[in-house]
XYZ file of C-alpha atoms in Angstrom:
727
model
C 35.589 21.291 -92.404
C 35.643 24.193 -95.018
C 33.865 27.424 -95.128
C 32.005 26.381 -98.296
C 30.473 23.507 -96.411
C 29.238 25.311 -93.284
C 27.833 28.715 -92.408
C 30.170 31.529 -91.393
C 30.931 31.417 -87.691
C 29.264 34.783 -87.032
C 25.988 33.583 -88.729
C 26.128 30.329 -86.836
C 26.560 32.142 -83.478
C 23.529 34.437 -84.246
C 21.411 31.335 -84.864
C 22.502 29.654 -81.621
C 21.927 32.821 -79.606
C 18.529 33.294 -80.921
C 17.292 30.364 -78.783
C 17.260 32.255 -75.509
C 15.297 29.644 -73.558
C 17.270 26.668 -74.871
C 20.883 26.110 -74.082
C 22.983 24.984 -77.110
C 26.430 23.892 -76.347
C 29.033 22.534 -78.942
C 31.739 20.208 -77.737
C 34.795 18.971 -79.471
C 35.346 15.138 -79.725
C 36.945 15.174 -76.271
C 34.028 16.868 -74.619
C 35.640 20.374 -74.470
C 33.207 23.322 -74.858
C 33.929 25.143 -78.179
C 30.654 27.113 -78.357
C 28.245 28.376 -75.694
C 24.954 29.895 -76.649
C 23.122 32.864 -75.068
C 20.448 30.392 -73.890
C 23.044 28.319 -72.124
C 24.189 31.316 -70.209
C 20.543 32.051 -69.218
C 19.958 28.631 -67.993
C 23.292 27.885 -66.235
C 24.676 31.286 -65.381
C 28.195 30.945 -66.937
C 29.234 33.154 -69.889
C 30.736 31.800 -73.070
C 34.214 33.083 -72.093
C 33.913 31.273 -68.820
C 33.037 27.919 -70.290
C 34.999 27.693 -73.681
C 37.887 25.351 -73.191
C 36.352 23.569 -70.288
C 34.238 20.399 -69.807
C 30.672 20.238 -68.377
C 31.636 18.403 -65.199
C 30.581 21.365 -63.012
C 26.931 21.149 -64.118
C 26.628 17.463 -63.010
C 26.031 16.497 -59.378
C 29.458 15.681 -57.929
C 28.030 12.979 -55.583
C 26.635 11.170 -58.591
C 30.076 10.655 -60.390
C 29.882 13.638 -62.728
C 32.683 12.404 -64.931
C 31.135 9.077 -65.365
C 27.715 10.626 -66.282
C 29.346 12.930 -68.921
C 31.437 10.162 -70.439
C 28.309 7.798 -70.754
C 26.367 10.600 -72.371
C 29.028 11.289 -75.123
C 29.597 7.503 -75.587
C 25.850 6.895 -76.167
C 25.679 9.775 -78.657
C 28.690 8.479 -80.591
C 27.388 4.897 -80.618
C 23.661 5.433 -81.044
C 23.395 8.890 -82.541
C 21.792 10.318 -79.426
C 22.704 10.458 -75.793
C 21.568 12.379 -72.609
C 18.656 12.250 -70.389
C 17.129 14.394 -67.590
C 18.056 15.313 -63.994
C 19.248 17.929 -61.642
C 21.956 20.156 -63.122
C 23.830 22.839 -61.135
C 24.099 26.494 -62.008
C 27.031 28.787 -61.356
C 25.415 30.189 -58.184
C 25.027 26.688 -56.718
C 21.304 26.461 -57.358
C 19.987 23.644 -59.542
C 17.455 23.165 -62.279
C 15.751 20.092 -63.599
C 17.082 19.937 -67.173
C 16.217 17.760 -70.164
C 19.297 17.240 -72.337
C 20.015 15.627 -75.660
C 23.463 15.181 -77.208
C 24.077 14.349 -80.892
C 27.420 13.778 -82.751
C 28.694 15.976 -85.401
C 30.370 14.368 -88.451
C 32.260 15.919 -91.501
C 32.625 14.344 -94.912
C 35.684 12.435 -94.974
C 36.769 13.546 -91.543
C 34.431 11.377 -89.258
C 33.434 12.680 -85.854
C 34.262 16.302 -85.282
C 32.258 17.045 -82.048
C 28.831 17.029 -80.329
C 25.932 19.326 -80.073
C 24.275 19.299 -76.592
C 20.728 20.915 -76.292
C 19.371 21.714 -72.788
C 15.793 22.686 -71.804
C 14.602 23.891 -68.313
C 11.780 21.695 -67.026
C 12.166 22.733 -63.337
C 8.619 24.000 -62.980
C 7.035 21.046 -64.682
C 9.277 18.748 -62.576
C 8.251 20.375 -59.302
C 4.601 20.349 -60.340
C 4.775 16.598 -61.231
C 6.725 15.924 -58.019
C 4.203 17.794 -55.937
C 1.321 15.924 -57.749
C 3.093 12.607 -57.088
C 3.691 13.481 -53.420
C 0.130 14.523 -52.997
C -1.133 11.357 -54.677
C 1.207 9.360 -52.340
C 0.003 11.386 -49.269
C -3.587 10.684 -50.208
C -2.842 6.973 -50.600
C -1.132 7.019 -47.172
C -4.074 8.869 -45.563
C -6.646 6.677 -47.300
C -4.845 3.498 -46.212
C -4.546 4.854 -42.544
C -8.104 6.011 -42.657
C -9.283 2.570 -43.665
C -7.356 1.070 -40.755
C -8.731 3.700 -38.314
C -12.251 3.079 -39.522
C -12.175 -0.741 -38.696
C -9.735 -0.711 -35.763
C -11.041 -0.541 -32.196
C -8.009 -1.635 -30.234
C -6.364 1.571 -29.024
C -2.842 0.205 -29.071
C -2.992 -1.083 -32.649
C -4.830 2.047 -33.739
C -2.154 4.392 -32.412
C 0.633 2.266 -33.842
C -0.913 2.405 -37.276
C -1.162 6.134 -37.068
C 2.465 6.544 -36.013
C 3.610 4.209 -38.850
C 1.461 6.296 -41.351
C 2.988 9.524 -40.076
C 6.517 8.332 -40.690
C 5.639 7.229 -44.265
C 3.750 10.471 -44.959
C 6.359 12.912 -43.782
C 9.546 11.053 -44.746
C 10.671 11.004 -41.119
C 13.315 8.551 -39.877
C 11.295 7.939 -36.705
C 8.046 8.938 -35.046
C 6.185 8.526 -31.778
C 2.822 9.086 -30.170
C 2.742 10.320 -26.621
C -0.276 10.222 -24.470
C -0.907 13.396 -22.601
C -0.730 11.976 -19.185
C 0.632 14.477 -16.698
C 1.834 13.797 -13.066
C 1.141 16.185 -10.129
C 4.270 18.095 -11.012
C 3.027 18.379 -14.691
C 6.230 16.752 -15.977
C 5.372 13.203 -17.322
C 4.142 11.881 -20.668
C 3.710 8.247 -21.630
C 5.210 6.791 -24.724
C 2.418 4.816 -26.406
C 3.830 3.829 -29.737
C 7.038 4.137 -31.724
C 7.787 3.844 -35.451
C 10.970 3.732 -37.505
C 13.123 2.415 -34.652
C 12.755 -0.398 -32.079
C 11.313 0.349 -28.674
C 14.761 -0.417 -27.194
C 15.935 2.861 -28.651
C 13.945 4.729 -25.964
C 14.004 2.035 -23.165
C 17.085 3.505 -21.497
C 15.767 7.092 -21.449
C 13.202 8.819 -19.223
C 9.930 9.892 -20.762
C 10.040 13.561 -22.073
C 9.178 16.246 -19.569
C 7.041 19.316 -19.966
C 9.815 21.430 -21.565
C 9.117 24.552 -23.724
C 9.639 22.515 -26.891
C 7.061 19.923 -25.992
C 4.678 22.195 -24.065
C 3.096 23.741 -27.149
C 2.010 20.443 -28.494
C 0.642 19.151 -25.302
C -1.241 22.314 -24.665
C -2.836 22.020 -28.155
C -1.351 25.325 -29.340
C -0.806 24.095 -32.870
C 1.789 22.448 -35.178
C 5.514 22.892 -34.579
C 7.890 22.386 -37.523
C 11.554 23.165 -37.480
C 14.267 22.655 -40.071
C 16.783 22.336 -37.224
C 15.344 22.004 -33.736
C 18.785 22.392 -32.089
C 18.622 26.080 -33.325
C 15.275 26.768 -31.785
C 15.634 29.204 -28.805
C 13.482 26.985 -26.742
C 15.779 24.012 -27.094
C 18.391 23.073 -24.482
C 17.063 25.240 -21.821
C 16.139 22.358 -19.316
C 18.372 20.531 -16.860
C 19.803 17.936 -16.541
C 20.451 17.274 -20.275
C 20.144 20.735 -21.883
C 18.972 19.012 -24.970
C 18.814 15.318 -25.746
C 20.570 12.881 -23.538
C 23.763 11.308 -24.713
C 23.096 8.379 -27.034
C 19.630 9.609 -27.937
C 18.401 9.224 -31.531
C 19.742 12.211 -33.517
C 17.022 14.755 -34.238
C 17.544 17.921 -36.433
C 14.350 18.202 -38.498
C 11.368 18.197 -36.095
C 7.605 18.012 -36.682
C 4.940 17.707 -34.060
C 1.265 18.094 -33.988
C -1.410 17.822 -31.188
C -4.173 15.256 -31.353
C -7.375 17.018 -30.009
C -10.649 15.269 -29.293
C -14.227 16.425 -30.101
C -14.407 17.793 -26.601
C -11.219 19.917 -27.041
C -9.197 17.535 -24.838
C -5.587 17.233 -25.952
C -5.298 13.448 -26.077
C -1.599 13.491 -26.927
C 0.795 14.371 -29.682
C 2.337 12.948 -32.834
C 6.148 13.640 -33.002
C 8.498 13.075 -35.934
C 12.239 13.498 -36.399
C 15.092 13.174 -38.939
C 18.839 13.369 -38.566
C 19.029 15.685 -41.545
C 17.950 19.314 -41.628
C 15.127 20.683 -43.699
C 13.294 17.456 -44.365
C 9.818 18.492 -43.397
C 7.723 20.900 -45.632
C 4.332 22.633 -45.599
C 2.940 19.719 -47.393
C 4.165 17.524 -44.586
C 2.271 19.772 -42.178
C -0.905 19.620 -44.096
C -0.815 15.811 -44.394
C -0.034 15.486 -40.653
C -2.873 17.750 -39.666
C -5.328 15.599 -41.608
C -3.866 12.533 -39.959
C -4.108 14.030 -36.543
C -7.764 14.901 -37.021
C -8.612 11.367 -38.145
C -6.545 10.001 -35.240
C -8.598 12.068 -32.667
C -11.879 10.754 -34.182
C -10.563 7.226 -34.079
C -9.317 7.470 -30.474
C -12.668 8.877 -29.383
C -14.510 6.187 -31.184
C -12.197 3.620 -29.644
C -12.876 4.932 -26.169
C -16.565 4.813 -26.816
C -16.330 1.292 -28.036
C -14.289 0.213 -25.042
C -16.776 1.891 -22.759
C -19.623 0.188 -24.504
C -17.854 -3.117 -24.280
C -17.275 -2.616 -20.479
C -20.835 -1.765 -20.068
C -21.853 -4.823 -22.104
C -19.507 -7.011 -20.023
C -20.768 -5.459 -16.764
C -24.292 -6.183 -17.904
C -23.411 -9.737 -18.895
C -21.757 -10.329 -15.525
C -24.769 -8.841 -13.773
C -27.059 -11.104 -15.745
C -24.934 -14.042 -14.941
C -24.839 -13.215 -11.340
C -28.575 -12.758 -11.254
C -28.994 -16.067 -12.999
C -26.637 -17.669 -10.457
C -28.407 -15.986 -7.622
C -31.820 -17.201 -8.763
C -30.374 -20.719 -9.244
C -29.066 -20.727 -5.640
C -31.354 -18.345 -4.028
C -32.802 -20.952 -1.779
C -29.377 -22.051 -0.662
C -28.281 -18.487 0.005
C -31.338 -17.874 2.088
C -30.695 -20.988 4.124
C -26.941 -19.910 4.405
C -27.882 -16.381 5.497
C -30.520 -17.612 7.962
C -27.930 -20.023 9.488
C -25.544 -17.163 9.757
C -28.003 -14.848 11.373
C -28.946 -17.671 13.786
C -25.353 -18.230 14.723
C -24.877 -14.553 15.281
C -28.000 -14.264 17.291
C -26.963 -17.232 19.404
C -23.472 -15.750 19.952
C -25.015 -12.519 21.053
C -27.538 -14.220 23.252
C -24.773 -16.332 24.845
C -22.689 -13.094 25.448
C -25.675 -11.320 26.947
C -26.444 -14.347 29.201
C -22.883 -14.438 30.339
C -22.841 -10.744 31.015
C -26.169 -11.060 33.023
C -24.803 -13.921 35.079
C -21.524 -12.007 35.517
C -23.486 -9.010 36.975
C -25.299 -11.243 39.375
C -22.298 -13.294 40.512
C -20.273 -10.130 40.803
C -22.713 -8.511 43.155
C -23.032 -11.572 45.304
C -19.203 -11.909 45.416
C -18.841 -8.353 46.637
C -21.214 -8.735 49.513
C -19.827 -12.153 50.344
C -16.345 -10.712 50.532
C -17.396 -8.258 53.167
C -18.752 -11.172 55.213
C -15.613 -13.250 54.678
C -13.545 -10.338 55.832
C -15.270 -10.429 59.140
C -14.952 -14.231 59.383
C -11.352 -14.481 58.212
C -10.267 -11.519 60.383
C -11.771 -12.793 63.557
C -10.533 -16.395 62.953
C -7.098 -15.006 62.427
C -7.387 -13.136 65.771
C -8.579 -16.360 67.391
C -5.631 -18.347 66.036
C -3.182 -15.779 67.201
C -4.679 -15.367 70.692
C -5.832 -18.850 71.687
C -3.492 -20.531 74.225
C -1.406 -23.505 72.997
C -3.208 -25.886 75.376
C -6.623 -25.146 73.769
C -5.958 -27.765 71.187
C -9.536 -28.577 70.312
C -10.402 -24.890 69.865
C -7.294 -24.117 67.775
C -8.096 -27.054 65.482
C -11.671 -25.933 65.150
C -10.510 -22.376 64.294
C -7.955 -23.712 61.744
C -10.585 -25.794 60.087
C -12.903 -22.818 59.923
C -10.098 -20.676 58.527
C -9.478 -23.333 55.839
C -13.205 -23.226 54.847
C -13.181 -19.455 54.816
C -10.069 -19.413 52.567
C -11.704 -21.892 50.130
C -14.858 -19.603 50.145
C -12.602 -16.668 49.433
C -10.933 -18.506 46.528
C -14.324 -19.321 45.121
C -15.362 -15.718 45.494
C -12.297 -14.643 43.585
C -13.266 -16.948 40.800
C -16.739 -15.496 40.704
C -15.171 -12.027 40.456
C -12.893 -13.219 37.671
C -15.843 -14.569 35.747
C -17.752 -11.285 36.290
C -14.695 -9.383 35.069
C -14.566 -7.485 38.413
C -11.264 -8.834 39.826
C -8.693 -6.053 40.224
C -6.087 -6.987 37.652
C -2.641 -5.499 37.829
C -1.507 -5.976 34.177
C 2.202 -5.919 33.302
C 4.251 -6.563 30.195
C 4.442 -10.443 30.068
C 6.580 -12.860 28.111
C 4.253 -15.904 28.023
C 7.119 -18.269 27.207
C 8.953 -17.221 30.315
C 5.885 -17.442 32.475
C 5.019 -20.946 31.268
C 8.626 -22.069 31.859
C 8.273 -20.773 35.430
C 5.053 -22.648 36.173
C 6.042 -25.927 34.482
C 7.369 -27.529 37.625
C 4.086 -26.673 39.425
C 2.064 -28.123 36.625
C 4.190 -31.452 36.694
C 3.471 -31.703 40.399
C -0.175 -30.860 40.104
C -0.792 -33.487 37.431
C 1.219 -36.357 38.891
C 3.443 -39.034 37.340
C 0.867 -40.751 35.152
C 0.446 -37.595 33.059
C 2.895 -36.478 30.362
C 3.430 -32.800 29.933
C 4.764 -31.286 26.729
C 5.532 -27.592 26.442
C 5.985 -26.250 22.972
C 7.121 -22.582 22.962
C 7.220 -20.460 19.783
C 10.302 -18.635 18.718
C 9.781 -14.876 18.266
C 6.594 -14.823 20.388
C 5.161 -11.407 20.786
C 4.775 -9.835 24.317
C 1.432 -9.257 25.880
C 0.059 -7.216 28.748
C -1.634 -9.238 31.504
C -1.821 -9.796 35.238
C 0.889 -12.598 35.562
C -0.737 -14.005 38.798
C -4.121 -14.255 37.123
C -2.635 -15.836 33.943
C -0.814 -18.480 36.106
C -4.048 -19.148 37.922
C -5.848 -19.645 34.501
C -3.230 -21.998 33.310
C -3.383 -24.034 36.531
C -7.176 -24.226 36.331
C -6.885 -25.599 32.757
C -4.265 -28.178 33.732
C -6.587 -29.295 36.659
C -9.524 -29.659 34.346
C -7.390 -31.551 31.793
C -6.195 -33.944 34.528
C -9.794 -34.606 35.709
C -10.687 -35.374 32.001
C -7.780 -37.896 31.808
C -8.762 -40.305 34.672
C -6.470 -43.067 33.397
C -3.515 -40.785 32.539
C -2.691 -39.007 29.273
C -0.813 -36.078 27.741
C -1.230 -32.354 28.434
C 0.243 -30.053 25.715
C 0.841 -26.351 26.356
C 1.784 -24.424 23.180
C 2.337 -20.737 22.403
C 2.111 -19.011 18.999
C 1.429 -15.698 17.424
C -2.079 -15.438 16.029
C -4.155 -12.939 13.923
C -7.927 -12.834 14.394
C -9.472 -11.206 11.347
C -12.726 -9.416 10.575
C -14.488 -12.682 9.506
C -13.607 -14.363 12.834
C -14.646 -11.266 14.828
C -18.005 -11.181 13.031
C -18.732 -14.662 14.221
C -17.554 -14.263 17.892
C -18.944 -11.677 20.113
C -16.682 -9.145 21.868
C -13.618 -10.151 19.784
C -11.613 -7.205 18.281
C -9.699 -7.984 15.093
C -6.008 -7.824 15.459
C -2.769 -9.484 16.597
C -2.799 -11.791 19.683
C -0.425 -13.974 21.714
C -2.151 -17.342 21.870
C -1.689 -20.024 24.548
C -3.225 -23.402 23.667
C -3.854 -26.087 26.417
C -4.674 -29.538 25.015
C -5.499 -32.898 26.587
C -6.157 -36.400 25.470
C -9.127 -36.834 27.752
C -12.719 -37.775 27.255
C -13.808 -34.489 25.490
C -17.130 -32.812 25.522
C -20.075 -32.666 23.163
C -21.323 -29.462 21.605
C -23.991 -28.807 24.212
C -21.388 -29.118 27.036
C -18.979 -26.850 25.269
C -21.669 -24.271 24.861
C -22.203 -24.193 28.602
C -18.598 -24.763 29.845
C -17.870 -21.205 30.894
C -21.011 -20.770 32.896
C -20.283 -20.454 36.633
C -21.144 -23.593 38.724
C -21.665 -25.698 35.550
C -19.710 -28.864 35.851
C -19.664 -32.392 34.427
C -17.683 -33.785 37.344
C -19.091 -35.953 40.108
C -20.790 -34.407 43.091
C -18.104 -32.810 45.412
C -15.310 -33.014 42.877
C -15.562 -29.588 41.300
C -17.131 -26.154 41.820
C -17.671 -25.409 38.165
C -15.768 -22.155 38.449
C -12.401 -23.090 36.920
C -13.276 -22.386 33.307
C -15.397 -19.378 34.481
C -12.301 -17.812 35.993
C -10.431 -18.403 32.682
C -13.236 -16.849 30.686
C -13.412 -13.807 32.869
C -9.689 -13.250 32.960
C -9.446 -13.436 29.156
C -12.292 -10.986 28.561
C -11.176 -8.631 31.234
C -7.657 -8.608 29.637
C -9.383 -7.564 26.320
C -8.706 -10.984 24.958
C -10.615 -14.136 23.906
C -10.985 -17.698 24.862
C -12.223 -20.638 22.662
C -12.805 -24.306 23.412
C -12.427 -27.034 20.790
C -13.614 -30.451 21.905
C -15.118 -33.727 20.650
C -16.225 -36.743 22.692
C -13.455 -39.219 22.937
C -10.965 -36.903 21.101
C -9.817 -34.565 23.903
C -10.172 -30.889 24.390
C -8.113 -27.812 23.456
C -8.644 -24.420 25.126
C -7.044 -21.443 23.430
C -6.466 -18.114 25.330
C -5.762 -15.104 23.088
C -4.234 -12.075 24.780
C -3.679 -8.837 22.792
C -0.197 -8.222 21.486
C 1.768 -5.608 23.381
C 3.472 -3.290 20.762
C 5.854 -1.623 23.337
C 6.985 -2.072 26.815
C 9.824 -3.782 28.733
C 9.201 -7.247 30.264
C 10.505 -7.359 33.751
C 11.076 -11.001 34.739
C 12.705 -10.346 38.141
C 10.917 -11.888 41.035
C 10.334 -9.862 44.237
C 11.581 -11.565 47.283
C 9.003 -12.055 50.094
C 9.164 -9.592 52.962
C 9.099 -10.527 56.586
C 5.942 -9.478 58.562
C 6.668 -5.805 59.334
C 5.369 -3.551 62.168
C 4.832 0.204 62.692
C 7.506 2.689 62.972
C 7.432 5.007 65.952
C 4.558 7.536 65.831
C 3.057 6.426 62.502
C -0.682 7.262 62.260
C -3.281 5.611 59.997
C -6.733 6.713 59.198
C -9.191 3.835 58.481
C -12.345 4.612 56.509
C -14.847 1.771 56.373
C -18.650 1.721 56.372
C -19.031 -1.907 57.642
C -18.734 -1.714 61.460
C -17.365 -5.274 61.880
C -14.774 -4.786 59.106
C -13.839 -1.423 60.662
C -13.416 -2.991 64.018
C -11.174 -5.812 62.717
C -8.979 -3.392 60.605
C -8.546 -0.907 63.568
C -7.618 -3.614 66.107
C -5.265 -5.376 63.621
C -3.386 -2.049 62.930
C -3.133 -1.358 66.595
C -1.772 -4.841 67.093
C 0.908 -3.955 64.540
C 1.895 -0.922 66.563
C 0.223 1.875 64.536
C -1.775 4.811 66.067
C -5.200 4.490 64.446
C -8.037 7.014 63.612
C -11.296 5.819 62.276
C -14.149 7.124 60.142
C -17.354 5.506 58.792
C -17.611 7.695 55.667
C -15.924 10.382 53.578
C -17.077 13.559 55.314
C -16.181 12.065 58.743
C -12.728 11.222 57.436
C -12.191 14.832 56.309
C -13.252 16.128 59.671
C -10.830 13.734 61.413
C -8.086 14.922 59.114
C -8.792 18.621 59.878
C -8.451 18.355 63.603
C -5.637 15.840 64.041
C -1.940 15.627 63.602
C -0.569 14.790 60.115
C -1.686 11.367 59.083
C 0.780 9.073 57.334
C -1.653 6.787 55.422
C -5.420 6.437 54.726
C -6.626 2.859 54.558
C -10.063 3.229 53.009
C -12.813 1.181 51.315
C -13.461 2.099 47.785
C -17.276 2.200 47.916
C -18.514 4.444 50.768
C -21.816 6.056 51.742
C -22.299 9.773 52.062
C -21.785 10.731 48.434
C -17.969 10.268 48.474
C -15.969 7.361 47.156
C -12.635 6.268 48.655
C -10.956 7.975 45.713
C -12.746 11.225 46.438
C -11.617 11.019 50.149
C -8.025 10.515 49.122
C -8.077 13.366 46.627
C -9.582 15.786 49.202
C -7.214 14.552 51.937
C -4.208 15.413 49.764
C -5.476 18.923 49.470
C -5.124 19.129 53.324
C -2.043 16.976 53.668
C -0.218 16.662 50.288
C 2.249 13.928 51.514
C -0.465 11.445 52.759
C -0.206 7.944 51.391
C -3.280 5.680 50.467
C -4.148 2.067 50.363
C -7.586 0.995 49.047
C -9.475 -2.118 49.888
C -12.538 -3.618 48.249
C -14.537 -6.718 47.589
C -14.730 -5.930 43.862
C -13.561 -3.167 41.678
C -16.036 -1.661 39.223
C -15.287 1.851 40.559
C -13.170 4.994 40.458
C -9.738 3.378 40.936
C -10.200 0.504 38.523
C -10.976 1.349 34.924
C -11.967 -1.430 32.472
C -10.772 -3.961 35.086
C -7.272 -2.421 35.451
C -5.779 -0.506 38.404
C -4.794 3.016 37.716
C -1.050 3.676 37.704
C 0.266 4.350 41.174
C -2.783 3.078 42.985
C -2.375 0.368 45.723
C -5.255 -2.049 46.498
C -5.690 -4.810 49.136
C -8.395 -7.270 48.124
C -10.953 -8.449 50.644
C -10.913 -10.668 52.522
C -7.501 -10.148 53.934
C -5.533 -11.573 56.908
C -3.195 -9.696 59.395
C -0.118 -10.677 57.457
C -1.600 -9.286 54.160
C -2.546 -6.107 55.788
C 0.858 -5.724 57.500
C 2.833 -6.319 54.298
C 0.812 -3.934 52.096
C 0.643 -1.100 54.721
C 4.424 -1.263 55.147
C 5.031 -1.486 51.421
C 3.027 1.713 50.718
C 4.598 3.560 53.644
C 8.121 2.647 52.628
C 7.697 3.551 48.919
């Protein structure tokens, strides 16, 4: 190249420097800078002195293979007459501009390629305007697409998932989530409802986020939270136990969250988005997300209204179906309810009838017991005092005593039916009791009857009078024997049972709960429904004249009811009978199975004094004479006031033997209580014909109370008096 061919260098530089907004760079054939215009310094920051002799590698992005980009640009210029393009180019201070560049080759006559001219223009503002426009267009497309989904979607789960997916696309987040604003009583629990950008397994091993300072603002509806690096936020990492994100959690640096608030100002939940890089989210991201959150709130409100409407429609449909069904079967329902009311009324009537019969028989039995006491007592005296040679008189007295004892047994059964027998309940293991009476049952039934006993494992304990329970089982065994005239099988079975509310509603006086059940079954003739309905009535019997009193089942019925239990008969003609006794389960208490050895007939110790209080003169006479015969000193009184006068003017008395029911306004219990004010150490033994009174409550003896049932013989009196005195 000669000076005649080209402009002088100074003139050329002036021309290049005149383009202050355009960078003009001249390179040699190897890409080395040989000229650097004023415009290039304005655009890129380097001076001509700093760049002459260097390549342009520094202005190209290093992560995009700067050397390769520059080589390609020069090769295109050499081959095609033009090379270059547009992209981000770096300035000396590290900032960048969007530059449009064009590189053309320089040729000299006869010399070929002598270099390149590169022209750069700054298009950063236009680029950012275009990018913003494209981003806004893209955001609008995302919002429009999401809006279309929200407008047609009523399923809450799909709706929220669509919103979360749209939020990830809108903001450029790596992952996003929607949390429902469900707070526990401690204010620390939110429910993850949807997740986008990562599988649900990414969160499955972590607890739901708690109400920390970072989350609190969103769930309180305080506005949008955007952070270029959430780990630098002063609210981050202040909560135990993790002090930040748990180990293995998705990496979150850029953070963006916005509350979703309903029309009623309720914070429904929050949209949360994250990215592992810093500085990802912009103000444009905020604006787009705010719009999406608003549409989400409306859609969720509409979804809730839709679901409520659907529920109401479904309820209405079910009600209409139920009404239609009711109308279709109304007649059947009326018949069913009528039958149910009839059964309940019949059960109540039967219970009332049994109660009325019980009151009548109980009253009769009480008076009869006083009469029997006189008869039995005097017969006992006769048998003890008649000379041995008076054979005929002794035989007559013995026969009379036998009849009186049978009458006493019948009276006791009447009292049992009337629920007025004085029970002495104890914790009972029904299995042990049944094993204990099994030999007696075998002897009672005889050889032609098979007895099978099936005892349940893990049987609960109950509380009952063991003697009364044994008597009830014996009565049932005798009834079963009489129903199997040609022999058969008796089965006694125990099991745990639960009588529920439905059973209780159909059976009067049955309390729902847990029971110990004893079932006694036979293979006898059975009973029809009419006979079953009357089976528990006293004196009702299907046996031949003289073969039964009709009180066996009555005693079982009274014992079960007085023990707060239940008894039920199942029977069919020709199929046998089953009687089930249900006794309430005992939830605590020790079962003492030790038998008490019988005591010999005891007599009085020296100087022991007994006060007898009895309003029936004949019973009083017998009691006094019997006690004197046993060697006791005896005082007597016909009522309570008289007894207290006797106590006030006599030596200390060892024991009061008193009837429970007395005239004069004081009961036997009142007399004993007043007597102990005068003589604190005095003992007491009560006697009665029946026991609906002060010492027996709900058919059960009070703790520490001793009772001798009328009628009693001398031996009974001697044993009980001695037992009380020696305690």
